[in-house]
Amino acid sequence: ELSELKSAIANVKLNFMVQAGSFLAWPFLVGVPLTAAIKKVMPNFLPKALLEGILILTCLPTTVNMCVILTGAAKGNVAASLANAVMGNMMGIFATPALLMYFFGTAIELPFLKMVFKLGNKVLLPVAVGQVLRATPAKVFFTKNKKTFKSLQESILIGLVWNAFCNAFTKGLGIEVSHGFFLLGLLASLHLGSFFILFKLFSSKILNFTRGDVIAATFCTSHKTLAFGLPLLNTIFEGNPNLAAYCAPVMFIHPLQLLIGSLLASKLKEEGEE
């Protein structure tokens, strides 16, 4: 409902905390300390490029669709989840390149403004075209064929993931099998741990959020996007020999978020019905 979406956008406290979690807490309180700890405890175990890939992952915005779907499945505030998914990915066009410039500096050859312009063409332009089409008879056609377009959207996303995996396996991820298993375990633990910590944080009586808001905020803040992340990395690190290793954490965490999120959503739904 439009009224619910307006109310969600007006919830400044919730939205601020979600976006601050995505673009500040994740990179500075998780990414930097985590990669530093791995270097200290297990020096030379993970390649430098893969460690950088983990740091890059923490700089990404939330998922575009998954957090919204899982919030709905868990009986959370879907409007709040949708609002933060849109805001996060719009902010990511500027915030993520800025974070990467801060962490990698001269290693990124593409100038910041040119980087933002290229990302804008890939993200903002399609959104703008979509908004224009909503004011034409195309909206009626879309409404009548909503299920078909939904399937098409999912197929395109699957195609992006498939293409990324094919490129990765053709060119190589630049990591060994042991690194892959370690990464899977690390990311699964990281996602699960962050989910429980965030759920406790947003459930604090001081914040006074509703259960629906808590669920939405937790899913949004704990997720990292693949749909926006891969085009972004391909734009920023185009031609970089470490590109495959940079993309590996993003590709690994996507199915983990879906699997773990589905299990958690089912549990949250059951708890809410008790």
XYZ file of C-alpha atoms in Angstrom:
274
model
C 0.000 0.000 0.000
C 1.159 3.541 -0.835
C 0.286 4.792 2.663
C 2.451 2.078 4.245
C 5.352 2.933 1.947
C 5.063 6.646 2.830
C 5.040 5.744 6.511
C 8.124 3.548 6.021
C 10.010 6.341 4.235
C 9.083 8.741 7.062
C 10.583 6.392 9.682
C 13.874 8.297 9.764
C 15.303 6.531 12.834
C 14.875 3.054 11.365
C 16.121 4.049 7.913
C 19.155 5.843 9.307
C 20.162 2.851 11.413
C 19.804 0.427 8.500
C 21.857 2.549 6.100
C 24.460 3.388 8.771
C 24.743 -0.330 9.454
C 25.231 -1.123 5.770
C 27.750 1.598 4.899
C 29.499 2.327 8.208
C 29.213 -0.551 10.667
C 29.829 -3.315 8.110
C 33.046 -1.934 6.564
C 34.578 -0.290 9.648
C 33.379 -2.557 12.466
C 33.378 -5.852 10.552
C 35.411 -5.646 7.334
C 38.541 -3.917 8.609
C 38.863 -5.800 11.947
C 37.989 -9.166 10.342
C 40.538 -8.977 7.531
C 43.172 -7.691 9.965
C 42.460 -10.604 12.344
C 42.727 -13.180 9.539
C 46.069 -11.690 8.474
C 47.369 -11.857 12.044
C 46.026 -15.278 13.079
C 46.532 -17.028 9.731
C 49.222 -15.097 7.862
C 49.639 -16.093 4.213
C 46.648 -18.492 4.380
C 44.263 -16.426 2.255
C 45.513 -14.553 -0.832
C 45.609 -10.788 -0.460
C 43.041 -10.385 -3.258
C 40.545 -12.610 -1.452
C 40.959 -10.668 1.782
C 40.349 -7.494 -0.188
C 37.265 -9.173 -1.672
C 35.890 -9.723 1.841
C 36.448 -6.044 2.650
C 34.767 -5.059 -0.629
C 31.771 -7.237 0.257
C 31.219 -5.277 3.482
C 31.019 -2.027 1.489
C 28.050 -3.136 -0.622
C 24.406 -2.119 -0.050
C 21.642 -4.537 0.897
C 19.969 -6.968 -1.513
C 17.468 -5.617 -4.037
C 14.725 -8.264 -3.734
C 15.799 -10.980 -1.309
C 15.508 -8.935 1.901
C 12.003 -7.821 0.872
C 10.838 -11.367 0.072
C 12.277 -12.814 3.288
C 10.795 -9.981 5.354
C 7.381 -10.812 3.911
C 7.888 -14.525 4.587
C 8.757 -13.724 8.224
C 5.664 -11.486 8.579
C 7.792 -8.362 8.914
C 7.228 -4.813 7.676
C 7.555 -5.278 3.905
C 7.144 -1.543 3.211
C 10.107 -0.712 5.489
C 12.188 -3.417 3.838
C 11.308 -2.192 0.344
C 12.037 1.438 1.243
C 15.463 0.561 2.652
C 16.315 -1.761 -0.242
C 15.640 1.058 -2.716
C 17.379 3.730 -0.610
C 20.356 1.483 0.037
C 20.961 0.644 -3.599
C 20.514 4.268 -4.674
C 22.964 5.394 -1.984
C 25.299 2.579 -2.997
C 25.973 4.301 -6.311
C 27.852 6.990 -4.364
C 28.653 5.410 -0.983
C 30.245 2.171 -2.175
C 32.662 3.816 -4.673
C 33.564 6.371 -1.990
C 34.337 3.582 0.500
C 36.380 1.671 -2.064
C 38.314 4.812 -2.970
C 39.031 5.293 0.744
C 40.257 1.709 1.241
C 42.030 1.141 -2.090
C 43.027 4.660 -3.136
C 45.266 4.732 -6.210
C 44.649 1.018 -6.864
C 41.397 2.154 -8.509
C 42.339 3.840 -11.756
C 38.834 5.014 -12.657
C 38.158 8.618 -11.462
C 35.396 8.870 -8.840
C 33.008 11.009 -10.919
C 33.431 8.805 -13.979
C 32.841 5.762 -11.790
C 29.612 7.227 -10.398
C 28.490 8.232 -13.904
C 28.990 4.692 -15.246
C 27.166 3.193 -12.273
C 24.380 5.732 -12.721
C 23.926 4.600 -16.311
C 23.652 0.997 -15.158
C 21.358 1.609 -12.178
C 19.675 5.039 -12.209
C 18.910 5.125 -15.944
C 16.838 1.902 -15.910
C 14.993 3.169 -12.821
C 14.264 6.505 -14.535
C 13.002 4.731 -17.652
C 10.775 2.560 -15.462
C 9.275 5.604 -13.738
C 8.541 7.242 -17.102
C 6.844 4.070 -18.364
C 4.577 4.048 -15.294
C 2.900 7.166 -16.709
C 2.146 5.446 -20.036
C -0.200 2.615 -21.113
C 2.768 0.296 -20.475
C 1.791 0.266 -16.779
C -1.575 -1.338 -17.621
C 0.185 -3.960 -19.740
C 2.607 -4.655 -16.893
C -0.209 -5.010 -14.339
C -2.040 -7.512 -16.531
C 1.146 -9.550 -17.025
C 2.686 -9.067 -13.577
C 3.504 -12.750 -13.046
C 5.222 -12.980 -16.431
C 7.376 -9.923 -15.736
C 8.189 -11.263 -12.270
C 9.425 -14.506 -13.837
C 11.390 -12.497 -16.416
C 13.015 -10.444 -13.655
C 14.035 -13.601 -11.790
C 15.340 -15.163 -15.012
C 17.515 -12.113 -15.730
C 18.945 -12.244 -12.201
C 19.668 -15.961 -12.581
C 21.322 -15.162 -15.907
C 23.579 -12.571 -14.254
C 24.587 -15.043 -11.570
C 25.104 -17.836 -14.120
C 27.227 -15.555 -16.311
C 29.330 -14.529 -13.295
C 29.879 -18.144 -12.262
C 30.720 -19.193 -15.832
C 33.276 -16.397 -16.136
C 34.679 -17.308 -12.747
C 35.124 -20.976 -13.583
C 36.408 -20.234 -17.085
C 38.959 -17.660 -15.976
C 39.413 -19.092 -12.502
C 38.545 -17.552 -9.155
C 42.186 -17.349 -8.220
C 41.550 -19.344 -5.021
C 42.272 -22.900 -3.945
C 39.640 -25.420 -2.844
C 40.667 -25.002 0.805
C 40.191 -21.242 0.462
C 36.731 -21.822 -0.973
C 35.634 -24.033 1.930
C 37.081 -21.562 4.438
C 35.255 -18.706 2.730
C 31.939 -20.598 2.801
C 32.301 -21.298 6.516
C 33.412 -17.769 7.302
C 30.617 -16.084 5.360
C 27.932 -18.409 6.735
C 29.101 -17.710 10.302
C 29.375 -14.002 9.578
C 25.875 -13.776 8.132
C 24.270 -15.840 10.894
C 26.148 -13.995 13.641
C 25.334 -10.560 12.216
C 21.661 -11.516 11.924
C 21.340 -12.434 15.603
C 23.329 -9.400 16.788
C 21.264 -7.037 14.641
C 17.993 -8.652 15.717
C 18.937 -8.106 19.372
C 20.032 -4.535 18.643
C 16.863 -3.549 16.780
C 14.736 -5.297 19.438
C 16.129 -2.996 22.139
C 13.403 -1.296 24.183
C 15.282 1.989 23.813
C 14.668 1.994 20.051
C 10.983 1.072 20.487
C 10.588 -0.545 17.055
C 7.652 -2.826 16.273
C 8.369 -6.515 15.650
C 7.683 -5.950 11.949
C 10.226 -3.118 11.831
C 12.801 -5.229 13.694
C 12.469 -8.074 11.179
C 12.711 -5.715 8.191
C 15.708 -3.845 9.601
C 17.521 -7.073 10.472
C 17.123 -8.622 7.041
C 18.072 -5.383 5.247
C 21.148 -4.644 7.353
C 22.494 -8.215 7.367
C 22.299 -8.660 3.574
C 24.754 -7.756 0.818
C 23.681 -7.459 -2.808
C 24.758 -9.623 -5.729
C 22.532 -8.044 -8.404
C 24.061 -4.599 -7.833
C 27.406 -5.836 -6.505
C 28.624 -7.686 -9.595
C 27.966 -4.843 -12.097
C 29.527 -2.429 -9.614
C 32.694 -4.507 -9.196
C 32.964 -5.085 -12.942
C 32.708 -1.318 -13.473
C 35.139 -0.237 -10.757
C 37.747 -2.997 -11.204
C 37.450 -3.492 -14.972
C 40.716 -4.959 -16.265
C 42.013 -5.701 -12.768
C 43.652 -9.175 -12.652
C 42.141 -9.727 -9.183
C 38.557 -9.090 -10.309
C 37.521 -12.770 -10.014
C 38.818 -12.997 -6.434
C 37.059 -9.723 -5.572
C 33.758 -11.166 -6.854
C 34.136 -14.535 -5.086
C 32.807 -13.449 -1.639
C 29.806 -11.739 -3.277
C 28.936 -14.875 -5.259
C 29.467 -17.155 -2.275
C 27.308 -15.175 0.139
C 24.274 -14.883 -2.165
C 23.086 -18.516 -1.889
C 24.047 -18.563 1.802
C 21.819 -15.555 2.488
C 18.934 -17.234 0.667
C 19.332 -20.562 2.461
C 19.938 -19.178 5.959
C 17.380 -16.407 5.453
C 14.661 -18.867 4.425
C 15.238 -20.945 7.560
C 15.264 -17.866 9.801
C 12.167 -16.392 8.135
C 10.243 -19.608 8.802
C 11.342 -19.570 12.448
C 10.415 -15.898 12.901
C 7.020 -16.513 11.340
C 6.334 -19.364 13.765
C 7.405 -17.255 16.748
C 5.144 -14.417 15.627
C 2.128 -16.741 15.399
C 2.613 -18.146 18.909
